CSV table of C-alpha atoms in Angstrom, one decimal:
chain,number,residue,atom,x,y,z
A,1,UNK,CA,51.8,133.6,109.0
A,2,UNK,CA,55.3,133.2,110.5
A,3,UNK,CA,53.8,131.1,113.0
A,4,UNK,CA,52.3,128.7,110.5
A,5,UNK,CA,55.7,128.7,108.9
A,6,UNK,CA,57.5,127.9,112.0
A,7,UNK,CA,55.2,125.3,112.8
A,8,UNK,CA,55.4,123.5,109.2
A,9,UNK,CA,59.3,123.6,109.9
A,10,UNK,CA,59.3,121.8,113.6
A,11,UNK,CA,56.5,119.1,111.8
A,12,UNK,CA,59.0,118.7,108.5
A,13,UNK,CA,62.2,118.3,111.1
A,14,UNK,CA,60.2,115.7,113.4
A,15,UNK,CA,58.9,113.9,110.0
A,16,UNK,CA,62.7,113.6,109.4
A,17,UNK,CA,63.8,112.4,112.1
A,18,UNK,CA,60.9,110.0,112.8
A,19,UNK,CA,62.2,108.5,109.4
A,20,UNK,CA,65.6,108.2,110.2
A,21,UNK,CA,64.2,106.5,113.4
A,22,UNK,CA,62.3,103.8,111.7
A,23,UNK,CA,65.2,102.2,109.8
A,24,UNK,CA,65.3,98.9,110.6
A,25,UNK,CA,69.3,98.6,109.9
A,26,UNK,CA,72.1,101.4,110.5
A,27,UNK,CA,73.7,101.1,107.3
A,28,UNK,CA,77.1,100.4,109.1
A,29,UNK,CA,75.5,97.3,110.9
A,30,UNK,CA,74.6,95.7,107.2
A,31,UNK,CA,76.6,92.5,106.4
A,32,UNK,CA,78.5,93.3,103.2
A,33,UNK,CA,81.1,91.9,101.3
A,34,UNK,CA,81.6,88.8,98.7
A,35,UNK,CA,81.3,85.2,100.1
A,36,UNK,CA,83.8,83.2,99.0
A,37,UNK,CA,86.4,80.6,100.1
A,38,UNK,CA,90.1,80.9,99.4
A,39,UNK,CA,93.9,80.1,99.9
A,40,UNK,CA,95.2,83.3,102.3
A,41,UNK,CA,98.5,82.2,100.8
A,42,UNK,CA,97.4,82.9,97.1
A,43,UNK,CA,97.6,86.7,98.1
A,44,UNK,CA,100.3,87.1,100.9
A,45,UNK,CA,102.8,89.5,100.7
A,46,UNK,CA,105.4,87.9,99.4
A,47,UNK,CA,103.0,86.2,96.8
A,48,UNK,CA,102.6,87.3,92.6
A,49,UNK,CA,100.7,85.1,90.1
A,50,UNK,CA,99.4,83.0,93.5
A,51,UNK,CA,103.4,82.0,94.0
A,52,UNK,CA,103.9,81.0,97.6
A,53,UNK,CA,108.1,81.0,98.2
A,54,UNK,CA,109.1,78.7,100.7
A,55,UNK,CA,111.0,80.2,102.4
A,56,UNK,CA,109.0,83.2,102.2
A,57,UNK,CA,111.0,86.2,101.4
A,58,UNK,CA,109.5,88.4,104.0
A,59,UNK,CA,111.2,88.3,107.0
A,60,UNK,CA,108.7,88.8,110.2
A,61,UNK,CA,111.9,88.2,112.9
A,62,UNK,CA,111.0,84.4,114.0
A,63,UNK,CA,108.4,83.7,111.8
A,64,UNK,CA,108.7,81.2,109.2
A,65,UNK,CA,106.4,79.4,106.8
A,66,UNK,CA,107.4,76.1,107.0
A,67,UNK,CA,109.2,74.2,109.8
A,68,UNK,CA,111.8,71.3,109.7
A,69,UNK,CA,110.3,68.6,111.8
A,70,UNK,CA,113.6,67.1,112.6
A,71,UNK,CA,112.1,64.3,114.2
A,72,UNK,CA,109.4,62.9,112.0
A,73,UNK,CA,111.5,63.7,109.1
A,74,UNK,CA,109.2,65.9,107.4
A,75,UNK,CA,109.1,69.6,106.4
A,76,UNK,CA,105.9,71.0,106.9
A,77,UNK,CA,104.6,73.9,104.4
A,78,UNK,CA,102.2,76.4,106.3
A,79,UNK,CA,99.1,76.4,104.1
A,80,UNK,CA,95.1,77.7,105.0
A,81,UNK,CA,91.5,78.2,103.8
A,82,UNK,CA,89.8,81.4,104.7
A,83,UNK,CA,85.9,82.6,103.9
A,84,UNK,CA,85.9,86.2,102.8
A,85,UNK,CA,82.8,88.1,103.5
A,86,UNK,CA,81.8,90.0,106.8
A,87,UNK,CA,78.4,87.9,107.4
A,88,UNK,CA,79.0,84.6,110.1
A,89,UNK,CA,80.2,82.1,108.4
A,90,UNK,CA,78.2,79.0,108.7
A,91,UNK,CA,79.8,75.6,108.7
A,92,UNK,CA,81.2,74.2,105.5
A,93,UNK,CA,83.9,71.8,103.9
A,94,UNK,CA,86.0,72.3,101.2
A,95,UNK,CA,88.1,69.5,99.2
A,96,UNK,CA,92.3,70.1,99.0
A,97,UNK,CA,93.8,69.1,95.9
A,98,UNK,CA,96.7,68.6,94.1
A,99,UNK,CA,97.4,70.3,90.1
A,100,UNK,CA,100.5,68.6,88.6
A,101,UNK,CA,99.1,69.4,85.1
A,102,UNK,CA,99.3,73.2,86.5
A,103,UNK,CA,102.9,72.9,87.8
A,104,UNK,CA,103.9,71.2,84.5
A,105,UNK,CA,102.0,74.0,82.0
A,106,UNK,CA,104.5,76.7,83.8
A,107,UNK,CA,107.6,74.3,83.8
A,108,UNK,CA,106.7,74.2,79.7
A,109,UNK,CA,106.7,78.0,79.7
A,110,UNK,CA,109.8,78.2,80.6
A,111,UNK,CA,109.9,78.5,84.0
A,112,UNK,CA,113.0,76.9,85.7
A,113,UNK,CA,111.1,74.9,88.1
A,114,UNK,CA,111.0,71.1,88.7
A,115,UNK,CA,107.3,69.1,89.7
A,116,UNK,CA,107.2,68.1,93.1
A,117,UNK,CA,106.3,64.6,92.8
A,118,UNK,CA,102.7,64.0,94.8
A,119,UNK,CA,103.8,60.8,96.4
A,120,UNK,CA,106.6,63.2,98.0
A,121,UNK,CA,104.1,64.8,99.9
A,122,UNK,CA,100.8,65.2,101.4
A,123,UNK,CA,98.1,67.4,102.0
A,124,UNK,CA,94.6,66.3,103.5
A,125,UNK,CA,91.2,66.0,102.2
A,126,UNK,CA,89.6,68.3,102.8
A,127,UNK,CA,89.4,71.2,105.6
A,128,UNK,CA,86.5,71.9,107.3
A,129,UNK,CA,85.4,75.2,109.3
A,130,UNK,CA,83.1,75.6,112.2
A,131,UNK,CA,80.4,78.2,112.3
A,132,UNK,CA,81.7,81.7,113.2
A,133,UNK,CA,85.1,80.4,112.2
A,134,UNK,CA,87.1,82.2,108.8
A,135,UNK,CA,90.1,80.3,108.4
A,136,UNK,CA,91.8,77.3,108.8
A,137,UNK,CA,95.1,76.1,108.8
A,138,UNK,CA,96.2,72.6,107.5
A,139,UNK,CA,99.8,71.5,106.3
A,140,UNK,CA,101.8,70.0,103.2
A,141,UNK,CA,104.0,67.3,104.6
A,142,UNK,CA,106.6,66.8,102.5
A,143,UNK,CA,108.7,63.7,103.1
A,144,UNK,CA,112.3,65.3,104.4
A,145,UNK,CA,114.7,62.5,102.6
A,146,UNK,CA,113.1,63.1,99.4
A,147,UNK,CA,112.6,66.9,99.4
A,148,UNK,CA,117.0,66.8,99.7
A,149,UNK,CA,117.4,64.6,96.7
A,150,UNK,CA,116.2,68.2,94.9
A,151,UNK,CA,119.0,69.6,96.2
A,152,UNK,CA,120.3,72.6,94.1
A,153,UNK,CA,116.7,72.9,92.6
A,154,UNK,CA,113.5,74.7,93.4
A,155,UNK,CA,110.4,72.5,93.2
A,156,UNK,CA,106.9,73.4,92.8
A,157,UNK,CA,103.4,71.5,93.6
A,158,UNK,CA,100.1,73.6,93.1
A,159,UNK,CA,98.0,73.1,96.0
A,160,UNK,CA,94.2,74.0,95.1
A,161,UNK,CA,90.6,73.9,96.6
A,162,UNK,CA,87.5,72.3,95.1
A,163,UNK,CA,83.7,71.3,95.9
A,164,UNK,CA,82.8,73.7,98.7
A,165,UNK,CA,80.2,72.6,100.8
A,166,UNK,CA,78.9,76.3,100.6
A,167,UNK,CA,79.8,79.6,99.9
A,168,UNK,CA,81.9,80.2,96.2
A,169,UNK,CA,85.0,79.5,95.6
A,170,UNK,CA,87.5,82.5,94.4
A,171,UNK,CA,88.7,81.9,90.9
A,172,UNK,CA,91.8,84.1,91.2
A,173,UNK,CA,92.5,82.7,94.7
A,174,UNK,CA,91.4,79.0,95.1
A,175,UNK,CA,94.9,77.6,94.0
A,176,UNK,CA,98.2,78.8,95.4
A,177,UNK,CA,101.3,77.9,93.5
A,178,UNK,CA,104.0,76.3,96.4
A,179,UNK,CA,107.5,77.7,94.9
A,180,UNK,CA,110.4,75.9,97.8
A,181,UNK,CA,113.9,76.8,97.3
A,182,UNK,CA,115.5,73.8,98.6
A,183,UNK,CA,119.0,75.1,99.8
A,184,UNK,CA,117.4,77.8,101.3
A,185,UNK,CA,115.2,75.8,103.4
A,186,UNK,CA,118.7,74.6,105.4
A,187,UNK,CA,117.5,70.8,106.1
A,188,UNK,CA,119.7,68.9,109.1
């Protein structure tokens, strides 16, 4: 009898293992996580309500997120698109917009912001990333001469994605609301 038993027990422990063996996947070697496309900027560290100060507030020693191109006479706004997701990512475009009709719903709540006018700046197209890539940088260029006129003043443009080629784009993150302080930028 104990035999039998002994021998049920090494059968029940290989028919175990032989099932553990057969998995096609390790669970840790499954692709998880949401797909979508979105501004990194939306949710930096210095960010709330996808506000994007510029300068930022953080200080990482020379790090900045913008820079003074002294001689094109342009400030340049450090902006991005990143896929979420821990799958490849396959190659996809995504349209860059701009929201005045955002920017001017918070200036009539109250906010003590002024519209950065869209022919002060620009922003491309689109962005496009290459398969295995999950982010991409791209810039506002904001013309230098008129960005000082707003001297004393902080203005605001909303910078926001559209029409993904694939992938979803994130509601709460597919818009990021550029805040710039202009004294604090420091313009020569």
């Amino acid at each position: 009898m104990k035999n039998q038993f002994n021998r049920l027990n090494s059968l029940l422990v290989l028919l175990i293992i032989a099932t553990f063996l057969s998995c096609e996947k390790d669970i840790s070697e499954e692709e998880v996580g949401i797909e979508n496309v979105f501004i990194p900027q939306s949710i930096s560290a210095s960010t709330t309500d996808n506000n994007y100060a510029v300068p930022g507030t953080i200080n990482y020693g020379a790090a900045k997120n913008f820079k003074d191109d002294e001689q094109a006479n342009k400030v340049l706004i450090y902006l991005g698109v990143s896929k979420s997701g821990k799958a490849e990512t396959q190659a996809f475009t995504v349209n860059i917009t701009s929201r005045t009709d955002t920017i001017n719903q918070i200036i009539a709540g109250g906010s003590n912001l002024v519209l950065l006018p869209t022919s002060a700046f620009s922003i491309p197209a689109s962005v496009s990333l290459g398969a295995g890539e999950s982010t991409a940088n791209f810039n506002m260029v904001i013309d230098k001469p008129t960005l000082k006129t707003f001297a004393g003043k902080k203005v605001a443009a909303c910078i926001s994605l559209a029409n993904t080629t694939r992938y979803t784009l994130n509601d709460k993150t597919k818009k990021v609301i550029v805040i710039i302080d202009v004294n604090a930028l420091q313009l020569k």
